[in-house]
Amino acid sequence: MLSDKKIFTHQDTLRGSITPERAWWDLTYYHLNIEVKPENKYISGKNTIQYTVLEPKNVLQIDLQDSLKITKVTQDGKILQVIDDGNAHFITLTKTQRKGAVNAIDVYYEGNPKVAIKAPWDGGFSWKKDDKGNDFIATSCQGLGASVWWPCKDHMYDEVDSMDISVTTPKNLMDVSNGRLTDTKTLSDGRKTYTWSVKNPINNYGVNVNIGDYVHFSEVYPGEKGPLDMNYYVLRDNLKKAKKQFKDAPKMMKAFEHWFGPYPFYEDGYKLVEVPYLGMEHQSSVTYGNKFENGYLGRDLSGTGWGLKFDFIIVHESGHEWFANNITDIDIADMWIHESFTAYSENLFLDYYYGKEAAAEYVIGTRKSILNNKPIIGVYGVNSEGSGDMYYKGANMLHTLRQLIQDDEKWRQILRGMNKTFYHQTVNTKQIEDYLSESTGIDLTAFFNQYLRDIRVPTLEYKFEKDKFKYHWTNIVSGFEMPIQITLDGKEQWIHPTTAWKTQTVASKALEIDPDFYVEYKKL
């Protein structure tokens, strides 16, 4: 096994660990209230942070990254002392913090937030213009963290229970954020303040601001939990294209409610919002920049043709509503929980509409992008995600697991049960591994050690000696004994390789190894 060789800093630990100054209080509510000034690429405002006291301490940590400045923090109107340690800010409370009490602080801040150079991979604010010269602005911050543009408790383990987002925009422009629009105020000079309310728990990086010359259309989807509002916001000139392309949104909803269970945020509705970058899984406010084309910017990532049957961004980013927004990793070292299941969701979308063979061809086709250069799981406690193989290798790992179960309806119920069991929760890899081992009835310990924590691909070595077929596993972790399906002598059969050679008598040397298993094979 390999480990990440990066040298981690004190700041990485402050950002990525549950520090003592984070552990004693539980987030209950945010009200983020800001003004966005594109002419200066400037934002200002405050975040009201409400919390329940778990233990009676008096110093709490709030995160806000460089280029933005906390101007003051108050509790019950009293200004509090703030000690800065890089991007972490330690606030000393003067009020007695009694266990079980619900208190709040107001964090005022301002500045020029980091400009996203290549969103969404390089986080921050995207300050763009549309074809008519109107400001077209959006935020994205996965990995880097929400504290790149607003002050918060910036760690995945503690999701806020509910949230209001108020954004004041230049006149003639609209803000679209998470949840439902609950208030619009027009100021004396024509600026507007839009307030959006989120009723469900939400992770910090899922919060977004999108500002543009938006037009709106909508539909009501007859979902598993009843009528679901599906709202679409696009630039004025793209309305016709969007009405055609966004037909993939209800198709996505139908497929994913079938495979994963009810959409997890009925109270907040579902939105697709056009942005000036490719897109992201912002909760109930999925952002879209795929140029109203099928595939990934018109390309098929699998090379099979199946990837051009759907709009990649609509399907993939919406899949994250179940895996990332409903089920959220506690530490981004476990981000495979988000990305492996969601990359696999593309396959299940195809399965629903085009059948099992088409879906298998697609996911197998993505293997060409697997690097196997470092483990899928990252380093814990330092805000470090694992290898990008969490997408395609992760999807193929899950496709392989489906074969081991040998029962597609059972697999569907396992995926639905997972979203029910971990509904609106933050989880770690062990919880997911234990759930899958228990629900499949298979001890998957070595399976996950192999695919998540090792870079080697299990290799079936085999040879024919006269009328004997001999085989065993190599390139495997301790205890890996995965069965595999083959066709031998024209008959489909399961074999159970181990590290020791096994032998069976055959009439011919005609061998096919089922390509649905993510393994390699080598004839000796």
Short mmCIF file of C-alpha atoms in Angstrom, two decimals:
data_model
loop_
_atom_site.label_atom_id
_atom_site.label_comp_id
_atom_site.label_asym_id
_atom_site.label_seq_id
_atom_site.Cartn_x
_atom_site.Cartn_y
_atom_site.Cartn_z
CA MET A 1 0.00 0.00 0.00
CA LEU A 2 1.03 3.59 -0.62
CA SER A 3 0.39 6.62 1.52
CA ASP A 4 0.12 10.29 0.66
CA LYS A 5 3.64 11.77 0.83
CA LYS A 6 2.44 15.36 1.24
CA ILE A 7 3.78 17.19 4.28
CA PHE A 8 0.82 18.54 6.23
CA THR A 9 0.89 21.80 8.16
CA HIS A 10 -0.58 23.23 11.34
CA GLN A 11 -3.17 24.98 9.15
CA ASP A 12 -4.13 21.66 7.54
CA THR A 13 -4.79 20.23 10.99
CA LEU A 14 -6.83 23.25 12.10
CA ARG A 15 -8.90 22.98 8.94
CA GLY A 16 -9.24 19.19 8.79
CA SER A 17 -9.62 17.99 12.38
CA ILE A 18 -12.30 18.22 15.02
CA THR A 19 -10.39 20.61 17.25
CA PRO A 20 -11.33 21.16 20.92
CA GLU A 21 -12.68 24.58 19.90
CA ARG A 22 -15.08 22.87 17.47
CA ALA A 23 -16.07 19.83 19.49
CA TRP A 24 -17.98 21.48 22.35
CA TRP A 25 -20.75 23.11 20.29
CA ASP A 26 -23.24 21.74 17.76
CA LEU A 27 -24.42 23.80 14.79
CA THR A 28 -28.18 24.37 14.62
CA TYR A 29 -28.75 27.35 12.27
CA TYR A 30 -26.97 29.83 10.00
CA HIS A 31 -28.26 33.07 8.55
CA LEU A 32 -25.75 34.18 5.95
CA ASN A 33 -26.56 37.75 4.90
CA ILE A 34 -24.22 39.34 2.36
CA GLU A 35 -24.00 41.94 -0.38
CA VAL A 36 -22.11 41.13 -3.58
CA LYS A 37 -20.44 44.02 -5.43
CA PRO A 38 -19.09 42.81 -8.77
CA GLU A 39 -17.58 46.15 -9.75
CA ASN A 40 -15.00 45.68 -6.98
CA LYS A 41 -15.18 41.86 -6.74
CA TYR A 42 -16.11 42.55 -3.14
CA ILE A 43 -18.47 41.00 -0.60
CA SER A 44 -19.54 42.12 2.86
CA GLY A 45 -22.05 41.10 5.46
CA LYS A 46 -22.44 38.77 8.40
CA ASN A 47 -23.21 35.21 9.35
CA THR A 48 -25.38 34.53 12.36
CA ILE A 49 -24.23 31.22 13.82
CA GLN A 50 -26.60 29.50 16.23
CA TYR A 51 -25.44 26.50 18.24
CA THR A 52 -26.28 24.17 21.11
CA VAL A 53 -23.75 23.90 23.93
CA LEU A 54 -22.56 20.30 24.35
CA GLU A 55 -19.93 21.07 27.00
CA PRO A 56 -19.50 24.35 28.91
CA LYS A 57 -16.43 25.87 27.21
CA ASN A 58 -15.91 29.47 26.12
CA VAL A 59 -13.57 29.50 23.08
CA LEU A 60 -14.90 28.50 19.68
CA GLN A 61 -13.27 28.24 16.27
CA ILE A 62 -14.65 29.94 13.18
CA ASP A 63 -12.95 29.53 9.81
CA LEU A 64 -12.45 32.26 7.21
CA GLN A 65 -9.68 32.15 4.66
CA ASP A 66 -7.14 34.75 3.52
CA SER A 67 -8.24 37.90 1.69
CA LEU A 68 -11.42 38.11 3.75
CA LYS A 69 -11.39 39.81 7.13
CA ILE A 70 -13.56 39.40 10.19
CA THR A 71 -14.39 42.95 11.26
CA LYS A 72 -16.15 42.06 14.50
CA VAL A 73 -17.92 39.27 16.36
CA THR A 74 -20.75 39.86 18.80
CA GLN A 75 -22.88 37.83 21.18
CA ASP A 76 -26.00 39.42 22.63
CA GLY A 77 -24.73 42.75 21.29
CA LYS A 78 -21.35 42.56 23.05
CA ILE A 79 -18.16 42.68 20.98
CA LEU A 80 -15.94 39.65 21.53
CA GLN A 81 -12.20 39.10 21.35
CA VAL A 82 -10.94 37.27 18.25
CA ILE A 83 -7.49 35.70 18.01
CA ASP A 84 -6.43 34.83 14.47
CA ASP A 85 -4.34 31.77 13.64
CA GLY A 86 -4.11 31.82 9.85
CA ASN A 87 -7.50 30.79 8.49
CA ALA A 88 -8.80 29.75 11.92
CA HIS A 89 -10.20 32.42 14.24
CA PHE A 90 -10.66 31.73 17.94
CA ILE A 91 -13.46 33.66 19.62
CA THR A 92 -13.59 34.07 23.38
CA LEU A 93 -17.15 34.18 24.71
CA THR A 94 -17.93 36.20 27.82
CA LYS A 95 -21.40 34.76 28.33
CA THR A 96 -21.61 31.61 30.47
CA GLN A 97 -22.11 28.65 28.12
CA ARG A 98 -24.47 26.29 29.92
CA LYS A 99 -24.80 22.73 28.65
CA GLY A 100 -27.92 22.38 26.50
CA ALA A 101 -28.30 26.12 25.97
CA VAL A 102 -28.93 27.46 22.46
CA ASN A 103 -26.81 30.55 21.79
CA ALA A 104 -25.72 32.55 18.75
CA ILE A 105 -22.90 34.79 17.57
CA ASP A 106 -22.84 37.29 14.72
CA VAL A 107 -19.67 37.24 12.61
CA TYR A 108 -19.23 40.36 10.46
CA TYR A 109 -16.80 40.20 7.57
CA GLU A 110 -15.78 41.75 4.27
CA GLY A 111 -13.18 41.69 1.53
CA ASN A 112 -12.26 40.40 -1.90
CA PRO A 113 -12.82 36.63 -1.88
CA LYS A 114 -10.45 34.33 -3.73
CA VAL A 115 -11.14 34.31 -7.46
CA ALA A 116 -11.74 30.84 -8.86
CA ILE A 117 -9.26 30.37 -11.70
CA LYS A 118 -10.67 27.09 -13.00
CA ALA A 119 -13.96 26.43 -11.23
CA PRO A 120 -15.12 24.11 -9.82
CA TRP A 121 -11.71 22.47 -9.25
CA ASP A 122 -10.14 25.74 -8.10
CA GLY A 123 -12.61 27.19 -5.63
CA GLY A 124 -13.84 30.69 -4.87
CA PHE A 125 -15.90 33.29 -6.72
CA SER A 126 -16.32 33.21 -10.50
CA TRP A 127 -16.76 36.81 -11.68
CA LYS A 128 -17.86 36.54 -15.32
CA LYS A 129 -20.05 38.36 -17.86
CA ASP A 130 -22.80 36.94 -20.04
CA ASP A 131 -22.98 37.60 -23.77
CA LYS A 132 -24.89 40.83 -23.13
CA GLY A 133 -22.31 42.17 -20.71
CA ASN A 134 -24.32 41.47 -17.56
CA ASP A 135 -22.51 40.22 -14.49
CA PHE A 136 -22.66 36.43 -14.20
CA ILE A 137 -21.34 35.33 -10.81
CA ALA A 138 -21.14 32.02 -8.94
CA THR A 139 -19.41 30.33 -6.03
CA SER A 140 -17.84 26.86 -5.84
CA CYS A 141 -15.66 25.57 -3.05
CA GLN A 142 -15.53 21.77 -2.70
CA GLY A 143 -12.29 20.63 -1.07
CA LEU A 144 -10.96 24.12 -0.49
CA GLY A 145 -13.91 24.75 1.78
CA ALA A 146 -16.78 27.18 2.23
CA SER A 147 -14.57 29.40 4.41
CA VAL A 148 -13.00 30.60 1.16
CA TRP A 149 -16.02 32.93 0.90
CA TRP A 150 -18.01 32.91 4.14
CA PRO A 151 -17.25 32.42 7.87
CA CYS A 152 -18.44 29.10 9.20
CA LYS A 153 -17.55 25.96 11.11
CA ASP A 154 -15.76 24.55 8.10
CA HIS A 155 -15.60 20.83 8.74
CA MET A 156 -17.76 18.10 7.23
CA TYR A 157 -18.63 16.39 10.52
CA ASP A 158 -21.15 19.00 11.72
CA GLU A 159 -23.89 19.94 9.27
CA VAL A 160 -26.10 22.87 10.15
CA ASP A 161 -29.73 21.81 10.72
CA SER A 162 -31.28 24.65 8.69
CA MET A 163 -30.20 27.88 7.08
CA ASP A 164 -31.29 31.18 5.57
CA ILE A 165 -29.24 32.82 2.82
CA SER A 166 -29.83 36.50 2.03
CA VAL A 167 -27.96 37.98 -0.91
CA THR A 168 -28.12 41.58 -2.07
CA THR A 169 -27.43 41.91 -5.78
CA PRO A 170 -26.93 44.75 -8.27
CA LYS A 171 -30.16 45.95 -9.84
CA ASN A 172 -31.67 43.91 -12.67
CA LEU A 173 -29.87 40.77 -11.51
CA MET A 174 -31.14 37.85 -9.43
CA ASP A 175 -29.53 35.59 -6.85
CA VAL A 176 -30.38 31.90 -6.76
CA SER A 177 -29.21 29.95 -3.72
CA ASN A 178 -30.21 26.78 -1.87
CA GLY A 179 -33.68 25.87 -0.70
CA ARG A 180 -36.77 27.93 -1.47
CA LEU A 181 -37.10 31.64 -2.21
CA THR A 182 -38.99 33.07 0.76
CA ASP A 183 -38.50 36.83 0.40
CA THR A 184 -37.49 39.46 -2.15
CA LYS A 185 -36.90 43.06 -1.10
CA THR A 186 -36.23 45.93 -3.53
CA LEU A 187 -34.00 48.64 -2.06
CA SER A 188 -34.37 52.34 -2.84
CA ASP A 189 -31.59 52.33 -5.46
CA GLY A 190 -32.91 49.27 -7.32
CA ARG A 191 -30.72 46.64 -5.68
CA LYS A 192 -32.55 43.56 -4.50
CA THR A 193 -32.14 41.24 -1.53
CA TYR A 194 -33.17 37.65 -2.14
CA THR A 195 -33.66 35.35 0.86
CA TRP A 196 -33.59 31.58 0.43
CA SER A 197 -34.53 29.15 3.20
CA VAL A 198 -33.08 25.66 3.63
CA LYS A 199 -35.12 23.36 5.85
CA ASN A 200 -32.82 20.32 5.74
CA PRO A 201 -29.30 19.77 7.08
CA ILE A 202 -26.73 21.04 4.57
CA ASN A 203 -22.96 20.69 4.28
CA ASN A 204 -20.96 23.90 4.03
CA TYR A 205 -19.59 23.36 0.52
CA GLY A 206 -23.13 22.72 -0.71
CA VAL A 207 -24.10 26.34 0.03
CA ASN A 208 -23.94 28.61 -3.02
CA VAL A 209 -24.57 32.03 -4.49
CA ASN A 210 -25.42 32.39 -8.18
CA ILE A 211 -26.13 35.83 -9.65
CA GLY A 212 -27.21 36.58 -13.19
CA ASP A 213 -29.90 37.81 -15.54
CA TYR A 214 -31.92 34.71 -14.85
CA VAL A 215 -35.26 33.58 -16.21
CA HIS A 216 -37.21 30.82 -14.52
CA PHE A 217 -39.35 27.89 -15.54
CA SER A 218 -40.58 24.94 -13.50
CA GLU A 219 -42.53 21.72 -13.31
CA VAL A 220 -43.99 19.50 -10.62
CA TYR A 221 -42.65 15.96 -10.59
CA PRO A 222 -44.90 13.17 -9.20
CA GLY A 223 -42.32 11.71 -6.85
CA GLU A 224 -42.25 8.87 -4.34
CA LYS A 225 -43.04 11.28 -1.48
CA GLY A 226 -45.60 13.29 -3.45
CA PRO A 227 -45.35 16.39 -5.65
CA LEU A 228 -41.77 17.65 -5.99
CA ASP A 229 -41.09 21.19 -7.22
CA MET A 230 -38.40 21.23 -9.89
CA ASN A 231 -37.24 24.74 -10.74
CA TYR A 232 -34.83 25.86 -13.45
CA TYR A 233 -32.91 29.14 -13.68
CA VAL A 234 -30.98 29.97 -16.85
CA LEU A 235 -29.70 33.05 -18.64
CA ARG A 236 -32.41 34.77 -20.63
CA ASP A 237 -30.97 33.85 -24.04
CA ASN A 238 -30.73 30.16 -23.15
CA LEU A 239 -34.35 29.55 -22.21
CA LYS A 240 -35.28 27.64 -25.38
CA LYS A 241 -32.21 25.38 -25.21
CA ALA A 242 -32.75 24.75 -21.50
CA LYS A 243 -36.39 23.74 -21.93
CA LYS A 244 -35.22 21.03 -24.31
CA GLN A 245 -32.05 19.90 -22.50
CA PHE A 246 -33.46 19.95 -18.98
CA LYS A 247 -35.91 17.18 -19.86
CA ASP A 248 -33.11 14.98 -18.53
CA ALA A 249 -33.88 16.32 -15.03
CA PRO A 250 -37.22 14.51 -14.48
CA LYS A 251 -35.74 11.47 -16.27
CA MET A 252 -32.89 11.56 -13.75
CA MET A 253 -35.32 11.89 -10.86
CA LYS A 254 -37.34 8.89 -12.02
CA ALA A 255 -34.27 6.67 -12.37
CA PHE A 256 -32.63 7.71 -9.12
CA GLU A 257 -35.77 7.49 -7.00
CA HIS A 258 -36.06 3.94 -8.37
CA TRP A 259 -32.48 3.00 -7.48
CA PHE A 260 -31.77 5.12 -4.39
CA GLY A 261 -35.13 5.96 -2.83
CA PRO A 262 -36.97 9.25 -2.51
CA TYR A 263 -35.20 12.49 -3.36
CA PRO A 264 -33.81 13.54 0.05
CA PHE A 265 -34.88 17.20 0.06
CA TYR A 266 -38.56 17.49 -0.84
CA GLU A 267 -38.99 20.35 1.64
CA ASP A 268 -36.38 22.40 -0.23
CA GLY A 269 -37.33 21.38 -3.77
CA TYR A 270 -34.88 20.69 -6.61
CA LYS A 271 -33.21 23.31 -8.78
CA LEU A 272 -30.91 23.38 -11.79
CA VAL A 273 -29.09 26.71 -12.06
CA GLU A 274 -26.97 27.82 -15.00
CA VAL A 275 -23.48 29.03 -14.00
CA PRO A 276 -20.31 30.19 -15.82
CA TYR A 277 -18.40 26.98 -15.00
CA LEU A 278 -19.06 23.27 -15.57
CA GLY A 279 -21.25 22.51 -12.55
CA MET A 280 -21.38 21.27 -8.96
CA GLU A 281 -23.61 19.35 -6.57
CA HIS A 282 -24.82 22.27 -4.45
CA GLN A 283 -27.67 20.87 -2.38
CA SER A 284 -31.15 21.57 -3.86
CA SER A 285 -29.37 24.09 -6.12
CA VAL A 286 -27.43 21.93 -8.57
CA THR A 287 -25.31 24.14 -10.82
CA TYR A 288 -25.06 23.58 -14.54
CA GLY A 289 -22.61 24.70 -17.23
CA ASN A 290 -22.54 21.80 -19.68
CA LYS A 291 -23.45 24.02 -22.67
CA PHE A 292 -26.83 22.29 -23.12
CA GLU A 293 -25.17 19.26 -24.71
CA ASN A 294 -25.22 15.56 -23.96
CA GLY A 295 -22.10 13.89 -22.63
CA TYR A 296 -19.41 15.76 -20.73
CA LEU A 297 -19.11 19.02 -22.72
CA GLY A 298 -20.14 16.95 -25.73
CA ARG A 299 -17.69 14.09 -25.05
CA ASP A 300 -18.36 10.52 -23.97
CA LEU A 301 -16.07 9.72 -21.04
CA SER A 302 -16.54 6.00 -21.58
CA GLY A 303 -15.70 5.93 -25.29
CA THR A 304 -18.62 3.56 -25.87
CA GLY A 305 -21.26 5.93 -27.22
CA TRP A 306 -23.49 5.43 -24.21
CA GLY A 307 -22.17 8.57 -22.54
CA LEU A 308 -23.83 10.66 -25.26
CA LYS A 309 -27.28 9.39 -24.30
CA PHE A 310 -27.57 11.79 -21.36
CA ASP A 311 -26.41 15.16 -20.07
CA PHE A 312 -23.49 14.24 -17.80
CA ILE A 313 -23.78 17.25 -15.50
CA ILE A 314 -27.52 16.88 -14.91
CA VAL A 315 -27.15 13.19 -14.09
CA HIS A 316 -23.85 13.17 -12.19
CA GLU A 317 -24.28 16.32 -10.12
CA SER A 318 -27.88 15.42 -9.27
CA GLY A 319 -26.76 11.94 -8.22
CA HIS A 320 -24.85 13.72 -5.48
CA GLU A 321 -28.14 14.72 -3.88
CA TRP A 322 -28.19 11.15 -2.55
CA PHE A 323 -24.44 10.61 -2.20
CA ALA A 324 -22.73 13.74 -0.80
CA ASN A 325 -25.75 15.77 0.28
CA ASN A 326 -27.96 13.11 1.87
CA ILE A 327 -25.12 10.80 2.91
CA THR A 328 -22.10 13.00 3.63
CA ASP A 329 -18.58 11.98 4.60
CA ILE A 330 -17.36 13.10 8.03
CA ASP A 331 -13.82 13.67 6.73
CA ILE A 332 -13.00 14.34 3.06
CA ALA A 333 -10.44 11.53 3.23
CA ASP A 334 -13.60 9.45 2.74
CA MET A 335 -14.83 11.44 -0.26
CA TRP A 336 -15.09 8.19 -2.22
CA ILE A 337 -18.49 7.83 -0.52
CA HIS A 338 -19.58 10.86 -2.55
CA GLU A 339 -17.80 10.24 -5.81
CA SER A 340 -17.74 6.46 -6.24
CA PHE A 341 -21.47 6.04 -5.75
CA THR A 342 -22.23 9.09 -7.88
CA ALA A 343 -19.95 8.01 -10.75
CA TYR A 344 -21.72 4.67 -10.49
CA SER A 345 -25.09 6.45 -10.64
CA GLU A 346 -24.35 7.34 -14.29
CA ASN A 347 -24.26 3.60 -14.96
CA LEU A 348 -27.56 3.07 -13.12
CA PHE A 349 -29.23 5.88 -15.10
CA LEU A 350 -28.29 4.03 -18.29
CA ASP A 351 -29.43 0.74 -16.76
CA TYR A 352 -32.87 2.21 -16.08
CA TYR A 353 -33.39 3.54 -19.62
CA TYR A 354 -31.19 1.39 -21.86
CA GLY A 355 -30.68 -1.85 -19.98
CA LYS A 356 -28.06 -3.71 -18.02
CA GLU A 357 -25.69 -4.42 -20.93
CA ALA A 358 -25.52 -0.78 -21.99
CA ALA A 359 -24.83 0.26 -18.41
CA ALA A 360 -22.08 -2.34 -18.05
CA GLU A 361 -20.42 -1.26 -21.30
CA TYR A 362 -20.38 2.33 -20.05
CA VAL A 363 -18.83 1.69 -16.65
CA ILE A 364 -16.29 -0.75 -18.09
CA GLY A 365 -15.42 1.89 -20.69
CA THR A 366 -14.44 4.35 -17.99
CA ARG A 367 -11.66 2.02 -16.76
CA LYS A 368 -9.24 3.55 -19.25
CA SER A 369 -9.14 6.64 -17.01
CA ILE A 370 -8.10 4.75 -13.85
CA LEU A 371 -4.53 5.59 -12.76
CA ASN A 372 -3.99 3.32 -9.75
CA ASN A 373 -1.28 5.69 -8.53
CA LYS A 374 -2.46 6.19 -4.95
CA PRO A 375 -5.22 4.86 -2.68
CA ILE A 376 -8.80 6.05 -3.02
CA ILE A 377 -8.92 6.92 0.70
CA GLY A 378 -6.98 10.04 1.72
CA VAL A 379 -5.26 11.10 4.93
CA TYR A 380 -7.55 11.77 7.90
CA GLY A 381 -7.66 14.92 9.98
CA VAL A 382 -5.90 17.27 7.54
CA ASN A 383 -8.56 18.03 4.88
CA SER A 384 -6.96 15.68 2.34
CA GLU A 385 -9.00 13.78 -0.21
CA GLY A 386 -7.79 10.56 -1.82
CA SER A 387 -7.02 9.70 -5.42
CA GLY A 388 -9.18 10.84 -8.32
CA ASP A 389 -9.65 7.11 -8.89
CA MET A 390 -12.54 7.48 -6.45
CA TYR A 391 -14.63 8.19 -9.57
CA TYR A 392 -13.95 5.48 -12.14
CA LYS A 393 -12.23 2.87 -9.99
CA GLY A 394 -14.86 3.44 -7.33
CA ALA A 395 -17.68 2.99 -9.84
CA ASN A 396 -16.12 -0.21 -11.14
CA MET A 397 -15.64 -1.48 -7.59
CA LEU A 398 -19.38 -1.05 -7.00
CA HIS A 399 -20.19 -2.63 -10.37
CA THR A 400 -18.05 -5.61 -9.29
CA LEU A 401 -19.88 -5.78 -5.96
CA ARG A 402 -23.19 -5.97 -7.83
CA GLN A 403 -21.92 -9.10 -9.59
CA LEU A 404 -21.00 -10.73 -6.26
CA ILE A 405 -24.53 -10.19 -4.94
CA GLN A 406 -26.04 -11.98 -7.97
CA ASP A 407 -29.43 -10.39 -7.33
CA ASP A 408 -30.22 -7.03 -8.92
CA GLU A 409 -33.34 -6.39 -6.87
CA LYS A 410 -31.43 -7.10 -3.67
CA TRP A 411 -28.75 -4.65 -4.83
CA ARG A 412 -31.40 -2.00 -5.49
CA GLN A 413 -32.86 -2.49 -2.02
CA ILE A 414 -29.37 -2.23 -0.51
CA LEU A 415 -28.82 1.14 -2.22
CA ARG A 416 -32.25 2.38 -1.16
CA GLY A 417 -31.69 1.06 2.36
CA MET A 418 -28.37 2.87 2.53
CA ASN A 419 -30.07 6.21 1.84
CA LYS A 420 -32.69 5.42 4.46
CA THR A 421 -30.26 4.14 7.10
CA PHE A 422 -27.92 7.13 6.76
CA TYR A 423 -30.61 9.70 5.89
CA HIS A 424 -29.25 13.24 6.41
CA GLN A 425 -26.20 11.89 8.25
CA THR A 426 -22.45 12.32 8.14
CA VAL A 427 -20.67 8.97 7.97
CA ASN A 428 -17.24 7.39 7.73
CA THR A 429 -15.95 4.58 5.55
CA LYS A 430 -16.30 1.96 8.29
CA GLN A 431 -20.02 2.64 8.60
CA ILE A 432 -20.50 2.16 4.85
CA GLU A 433 -18.32 -0.96 4.77
CA ASP A 434 -20.16 -2.49 7.74
CA TYR A 435 -23.56 -1.68 6.23
CA LEU A 436 -22.64 -3.28 2.90
CA SER A 437 -21.11 -6.37 4.51
CA GLU A 438 -24.17 -6.88 6.69
CA SER A 439 -26.77 -6.19 4.01
CA THR A 440 -25.07 -8.32 1.35
CA GLY A 441 -24.27 -11.16 3.71
CA ILE A 442 -20.68 -11.12 2.43
CA ASP A 443 -17.61 -10.26 4.50
CA LEU A 444 -16.28 -7.40 2.35
CA THR A 445 -13.33 -6.46 4.58
CA ALA A 446 -10.63 -7.66 2.17
CA PHE A 447 -12.65 -6.48 -0.84
CA PHE A 448 -12.62 -2.88 0.41
CA ASN A 449 -9.01 -3.12 1.60
CA GLN A 450 -8.11 -4.14 -1.94
CA TYR A 451 -10.01 -1.50 -3.88
CA LEU A 452 -10.01 1.46 -1.45
CA ARG A 453 -6.67 1.15 0.31
CA ASP A 454 -4.38 -0.56 -2.22
CA ILE A 455 -3.34 0.48 -5.71
CA ARG A 456 -2.92 -3.01 -7.14
CA VAL A 457 -5.56 -4.55 -9.38
CA PRO A 458 -6.34 -8.17 -8.44
CA THR A 459 -4.83 -10.37 -11.13
CA LEU A 460 -6.07 -13.83 -12.02
CA GLU A 461 -3.07 -15.84 -13.13
CA TYR A 462 -3.92 -19.03 -14.97
CA LYS A 463 -2.44 -21.74 -17.13
CA PHE A 464 -3.52 -24.85 -18.98
CA GLU A 465 -1.56 -28.05 -18.56
CA LYS A 466 -2.98 -30.86 -20.73
CA ASP A 467 -6.56 -31.27 -19.49
CA LYS A 468 -6.02 -29.15 -16.37
CA PHE A 469 -7.01 -25.52 -15.78
CA LYS A 470 -4.97 -23.96 -12.96
CA TYR A 471 -5.56 -20.53 -11.46
CA HIS A 472 -4.91 -18.26 -8.46
CA TRP A 473 -4.99 -14.59 -7.36
CA THR A 474 -1.92 -12.37 -7.31
CA ASN A 475 -1.53 -8.63 -6.59
CA ILE A 476 -3.90 -8.90 -3.66
CA VAL A 477 -4.13 -7.88 -0.01
CA SER A 478 -4.23 -10.41 2.79
CA GLY A 479 -7.48 -12.34 2.90
CA PHE A 480 -8.69 -11.40 -0.59
CA GLU A 481 -10.59 -14.42 -1.92
CA MET A 482 -13.17 -12.90 -4.26
CA PRO A 483 -15.04 -15.40 -6.44
CA ILE A 484 -15.32 -14.57 -10.12
CA GLN A 485 -17.47 -15.68 -13.01
CA ILE A 486 -15.92 -17.23 -16.10
CA THR A 487 -17.01 -19.12 -19.19
CA LEU A 488 -15.03 -22.34 -19.65
CA ASP A 489 -15.79 -25.14 -22.12
CA GLY A 490 -18.74 -23.03 -23.20
CA LYS A 491 -20.28 -23.08 -19.72
CA GLU A 492 -20.72 -20.13 -17.37
CA GLN A 493 -19.43 -20.95 -13.91
CA TRP A 494 -18.08 -19.40 -10.73
CA ILE A 495 -14.57 -20.12 -9.54
CA HIS A 496 -13.17 -19.25 -6.12
CA PRO A 497 -9.48 -18.35 -6.51
CA THR A 498 -7.18 -17.81 -3.53
CA THR A 499 -3.43 -17.19 -3.40
CA ALA A 500 -2.92 -20.97 -3.64
CA TRP A 501 -3.19 -22.61 -7.04
CA LYS A 502 -6.45 -24.45 -7.71
CA THR A 503 -6.99 -27.02 -10.43
CA GLN A 504 -9.96 -28.36 -12.37
CA THR A 505 -10.26 -30.72 -15.32
CA VAL A 506 -11.34 -29.20 -18.65
CA ALA A 507 -12.14 -30.46 -22.13
CA SER A 508 -10.80 -27.39 -23.96
CA LYS A 509 -8.82 -24.20 -23.40
CA ALA A 510 -11.65 -21.83 -24.39
CA LEU A 511 -11.75 -19.35 -21.49
CA GLU A 512 -13.61 -16.05 -21.08
CA ILE A 513 -13.42 -13.99 -17.89
CA ASP A 514 -16.51 -11.93 -17.15
CA PRO A 515 -15.55 -8.28 -17.90
CA ASP A 516 -18.02 -7.03 -15.28
CA PHE A 517 -15.38 -7.79 -12.63
CA TYR A 518 -12.71 -5.12 -12.23
CA VAL A 519 -9.72 -7.44 -12.30
CA GLU A 520 -6.82 -8.18 -14.59
CA TYR A 521 -5.82 -11.60 -15.87
CA LYS A 522 -2.63 -13.14 -17.11
CA LYS A 523 -2.05 -16.41 -18.91
CA LEU A 524 1.20 -18.11 -17.94
#
